[in-house]
Amino acid sequence: MPAFPGGRHDGTVVPLDRPNVDTDAIFPKQYGRSTARSGYGAVLFDNWRYLDPGDLGSDHARRRPDPDFVLNRPELRGATVLLARENFGCGSSREHAVWALRDHGFRAVVAPSFGDIFRQNCALNGVAAIVLPPAAIDALFAAAQLQVLHARIDVLARELHAAGQGWQFPCSPREQLLLTEDVDWIGATLVHRDRIARFEQDRLLRQPWLARPYPMDS
């Protein structure tokens, strides 16, 4: 199922007021030994979220959550939008970080900037990486201090509304397709299969030698 059916999503916002959150903080390396793509939601922000250390075989339901960590606030249970500071998702390129966000239930991360590979991985896995100006991020954090914040996101209109304000954000046609349809990179490419076929036909007309068998040494 696509992350943004119809292009829209409404969700509660978790304000994570820390800059330069790297992928090891999002998804600690000790859990990367699993080859599964799901079941990582319980270890999202593991080192901050729990008071005791965990490992791949840990029963996370029996661990002690840190009551001061924002993700553990009772009023934010079920939140689907993460508000972050600059350079979110920096560090190594591990895709597990995005899997953990998605598995926990997040459908969007809103920040002034992202690690480049992390942002690509977000779109591929149904998480919108939304870039807003620093002033907008500051306004959202200020609003989140006063009340539980809710956001409405429209990836087709490229708009985010929260705290009585609205902002535009960049979202490429390919990102829109990945977020609103249940497709991967290959599926996104196959949307253009007719154009690809026409290109191949035209190229053979212009360069017919490309279709000749390659001579093999006897």
Coordinates of C-alpha atoms in Angstrom, one line a residue:
M1 CA 0.0 0.0 0.0
P2 CA 1.4 3.4 -0.9
A3 CA 2.4 5.8 1.9
F4 CA 0.3 8.6 0.6
P5 CA -2.9 7.3 -1.0
G6 CA -4.3 10.1 -3.0
G7 CA -1.2 12.1 -2.3
R8 CA -2.3 13.2 1.2
H9 CA -1.5 12.3 4.8
D10 CA -2.6 13.7 8.1
G11 CA -0.6 12.9 11.2
T12 CA 0.6 13.8 14.7
V13 CA 4.1 15.3 14.8
V14 CA 7.0 14.1 17.0
P15 CA 9.5 17.0 17.5
L16 CA 13.1 15.6 17.7
D17 CA 15.1 18.7 18.5
R18 CA 18.6 17.5 17.7
P19 CA 20.8 18.5 14.7
N20 CA 23.0 16.1 12.7
V21 CA 21.1 12.9 13.6
D22 CA 23.1 10.2 11.8
T23 CA 21.9 6.8 10.6
D24 CA 23.6 5.0 13.5
A25 CA 21.5 7.0 16.0
I26 CA 18.4 6.2 13.9
F27 CA 19.3 2.5 13.6
P28 CA 22.2 1.2 15.7
K29 CA 24.6 -1.1 13.8
Q30 CA 24.1 -4.1 16.1
Y31 CA 20.6 -4.7 14.6
G32 CA 21.9 -4.7 11.0
R33 CA 22.9 -8.3 11.1
S34 CA 19.3 -9.3 10.3
T35 CA 18.4 -9.7 6.6
A36 CA 14.7 -8.9 7.1
R37 CA 13.2 -5.6 6.0
S38 CA 10.7 -5.3 8.8
G39 CA 10.5 -5.6 12.5
Y40 CA 12.8 -2.7 13.2
G41 CA 10.3 -0.2 14.6
A42 CA 11.1 -1.3 18.2
V43 CA 14.8 -0.3 17.8
L44 CA 14.3 3.1 16.2
F45 CA 16.5 5.6 18.1
D46 CA 17.4 2.7 20.3
N47 CA 20.3 4.3 22.2
W48 CA 18.1 7.3 23.2
R49 CA 14.8 5.5 23.6
Y50 CA 15.8 2.9 26.2
L51 CA 17.6 3.1 29.5
D52 CA 19.2 -0.3 29.1
P53 CA 21.3 -1.6 26.1
G54 CA 19.8 -3.9 23.6
D55 CA 21.0 -6.4 21.0
L56 CA 19.6 -8.4 18.1
G57 CA 18.0 -11.0 20.3
S58 CA 16.6 -8.6 22.9
D59 CA 13.0 -8.7 24.0
H60 CA 12.3 -5.0 23.5
A61 CA 8.9 -5.1 25.2
R62 CA 10.8 -5.9 28.5
R63 CA 13.3 -3.1 28.2
R64 CA 13.1 0.1 30.2
P65 CA 12.0 3.1 28.0
D66 CA 13.5 6.5 28.8
P67 CA 10.5 8.6 29.9
D68 CA 12.4 11.8 28.9
F69 CA 12.8 10.8 25.3
V70 CA 10.2 12.4 23.0
L71 CA 9.2 9.2 21.2
N72 CA 8.1 7.8 24.6
R73 CA 5.6 10.5 25.4
P74 CA 2.2 8.9 25.7
E75 CA 0.4 11.7 23.8
L76 CA 2.6 11.1 20.8
R77 CA 1.9 7.4 20.4
G78 CA 0.9 6.6 16.9
A79 CA 2.6 9.8 15.5
T80 CA 3.4 9.5 11.8
V81 CA 5.4 12.7 11.1
L82 CA 8.9 13.3 12.5
L83 CA 10.1 16.9 12.9
A84 CA 13.9 17.2 12.9
R85 CA 16.8 19.6 12.6
E86 CA 19.4 20.0 9.9
N87 CA 21.4 17.2 8.3
F88 CA 19.0 14.5 9.4
G89 CA 20.1 11.0 8.2
C90 CA 23.8 11.9 7.7
G91 CA 26.5 9.3 8.1
S92 CA 26.5 5.9 6.5
S93 CA 24.1 4.9 3.8
R94 CA 22.4 2.1 5.7
E95 CA 18.8 1.7 4.3
H96 CA 17.9 0.0 7.6
A97 CA 17.5 3.5 9.1
V98 CA 14.5 4.3 6.8
W99 CA 13.1 0.8 7.3
A100 CA 13.0 1.5 11.1
L101 CA 11.3 4.8 10.6
R102 CA 8.7 3.2 8.3
D103 CA 8.2 0.2 10.5
H104 CA 7.6 2.4 13.5
G105 CA 4.8 4.1 11.5
F106 CA 6.4 7.3 10.2
R107 CA 5.3 8.5 6.8
A108 CA 7.2 11.7 6.7
V109 CA 10.3 13.4 8.1
V110 CA 10.4 17.2 8.0
A111 CA 13.8 18.9 8.3
P112 CA 15.8 21.8 6.8
S113 CA 18.2 19.3 5.2
F114 CA 19.0 15.6 4.9
G115 CA 21.8 13.3 4.1
D116 CA 21.7 12.8 0.3
I117 CA 21.6 9.0 0.3
F118 CA 19.2 8.9 3.2
R119 CA 16.7 11.2 1.3
Q120 CA 16.8 8.9 -1.7
N121 CA 16.2 5.8 0.5
C122 CA 13.2 7.6 2.0
A123 CA 11.3 7.9 -1.3
L124 CA 12.2 4.3 -2.2
N125 CA 10.6 3.1 1.1
G126 CA 7.5 5.2 1.2
V127 CA 8.7 7.9 3.6
A128 CA 8.5 11.6 2.5
A129 CA 11.7 13.5 3.2
I130 CA 10.3 17.1 3.3
V131 CA 12.7 20.1 3.2
L132 CA 11.4 23.3 4.7
P133 CA 13.3 26.6 5.4
P134 CA 15.0 26.9 8.8
A135 CA 12.5 29.6 9.8
A136 CA 9.6 27.2 9.1
I137 CA 11.3 24.5 11.1
D138 CA 11.8 26.9 14.0
A139 CA 8.1 27.9 13.9
L140 CA 7.0 24.2 14.0
F141 CA 9.2 23.4 17.0
A142 CA 7.9 26.5 18.8
A143 CA 4.3 25.4 18.1
A144 CA 5.1 21.8 19.3
Q145 CA 6.3 23.1 22.6
L146 CA 2.8 24.6 23.2
Q147 CA 0.6 21.7 22.1
V148 CA 0.5 18.4 20.4
L149 CA 1.1 19.3 16.8
H150 CA -0.8 17.8 13.8
A151 CA 0.3 18.2 10.2
R152 CA -1.4 17.8 6.8
I153 CA 0.9 16.9 4.0
D154 CA 0.0 16.9 0.3
V155 CA 2.9 15.6 -1.8
L156 CA 1.1 16.2 -5.1
A157 CA 0.4 19.9 -4.2
R158 CA 3.8 20.0 -2.5
E159 CA 2.3 21.6 0.6
L160 CA 2.5 21.1 4.4
H161 CA 0.0 22.7 6.8
A162 CA 0.5 22.8 10.5
A163 CA 0.0 25.3 13.4
G164 CA -2.3 27.4 11.3
Q165 CA 0.4 28.0 8.6
G166 CA 1.3 26.5 5.3
W167 CA 4.5 26.0 3.4
Q168 CA 5.6 24.7 -0.1
F169 CA 8.3 22.0 -0.3
P170 CA 10.2 20.5 -3.2
C171 CA 9.0 17.0 -4.4
S172 CA 10.1 15.7 -7.8
P173 CA 7.7 13.8 -10.1
R174 CA 9.6 10.6 -9.4
E175 CA 9.3 11.1 -5.6
Q176 CA 5.6 11.8 -6.0
L177 CA 5.2 8.6 -8.0
L178 CA 7.1 6.5 -5.4
L179 CA 5.1 8.0 -2.5
T180 CA 1.6 7.7 -4.1
E181 CA 1.9 4.4 -6.0
D182 CA 3.1 1.0 -4.8
V183 CA 6.2 1.0 -7.0
D184 CA 10.0 0.8 -6.7
W185 CA 12.6 2.4 -8.9
I186 CA 12.0 -0.2 -11.6
G187 CA 8.3 0.3 -11.4
A188 CA 8.8 4.1 -11.6
T189 CA 11.0 3.5 -14.8
L190 CA 8.4 1.2 -16.4
V191 CA 5.8 4.0 -16.2
H192 CA 7.7 5.3 -19.2
R193 CA 8.0 2.0 -21.1
D194 CA 6.3 3.4 -24.2
R195 CA 8.8 6.3 -24.4
I196 CA 11.7 3.9 -23.8
A197 CA 10.4 1.6 -26.6
R198 CA 10.1 4.6 -29.0
F199 CA 13.6 5.7 -28.1
E200 CA 15.0 2.2 -28.9
Q201 CA 13.2 2.1 -32.2
D202 CA 14.4 5.5 -33.2
R203 CA 18.0 4.7 -32.2
L204 CA 18.0 1.6 -34.3
L205 CA 16.9 3.6 -37.3
R206 CA 19.7 6.1 -36.7
Q207 CA 22.3 3.5 -35.7
P208 CA 21.3 0.2 -37.3
W209 CA 24.8 -1.3 -36.6
L210 CA 23.9 -1.6 -33.0
A211 CA 21.6 -4.5 -33.8
R212 CA 24.2 -6.5 -35.6
P213 CA 25.6 -9.6 -33.8
Y214 CA 28.9 -9.0 -32.1
P215 CA 31.6 -11.0 -33.9
M216 CA 32.9 -13.8 -31.7
D217 CA 36.5 -15.1 -32.0
S218 CA 36.5 -18.6 -33.5

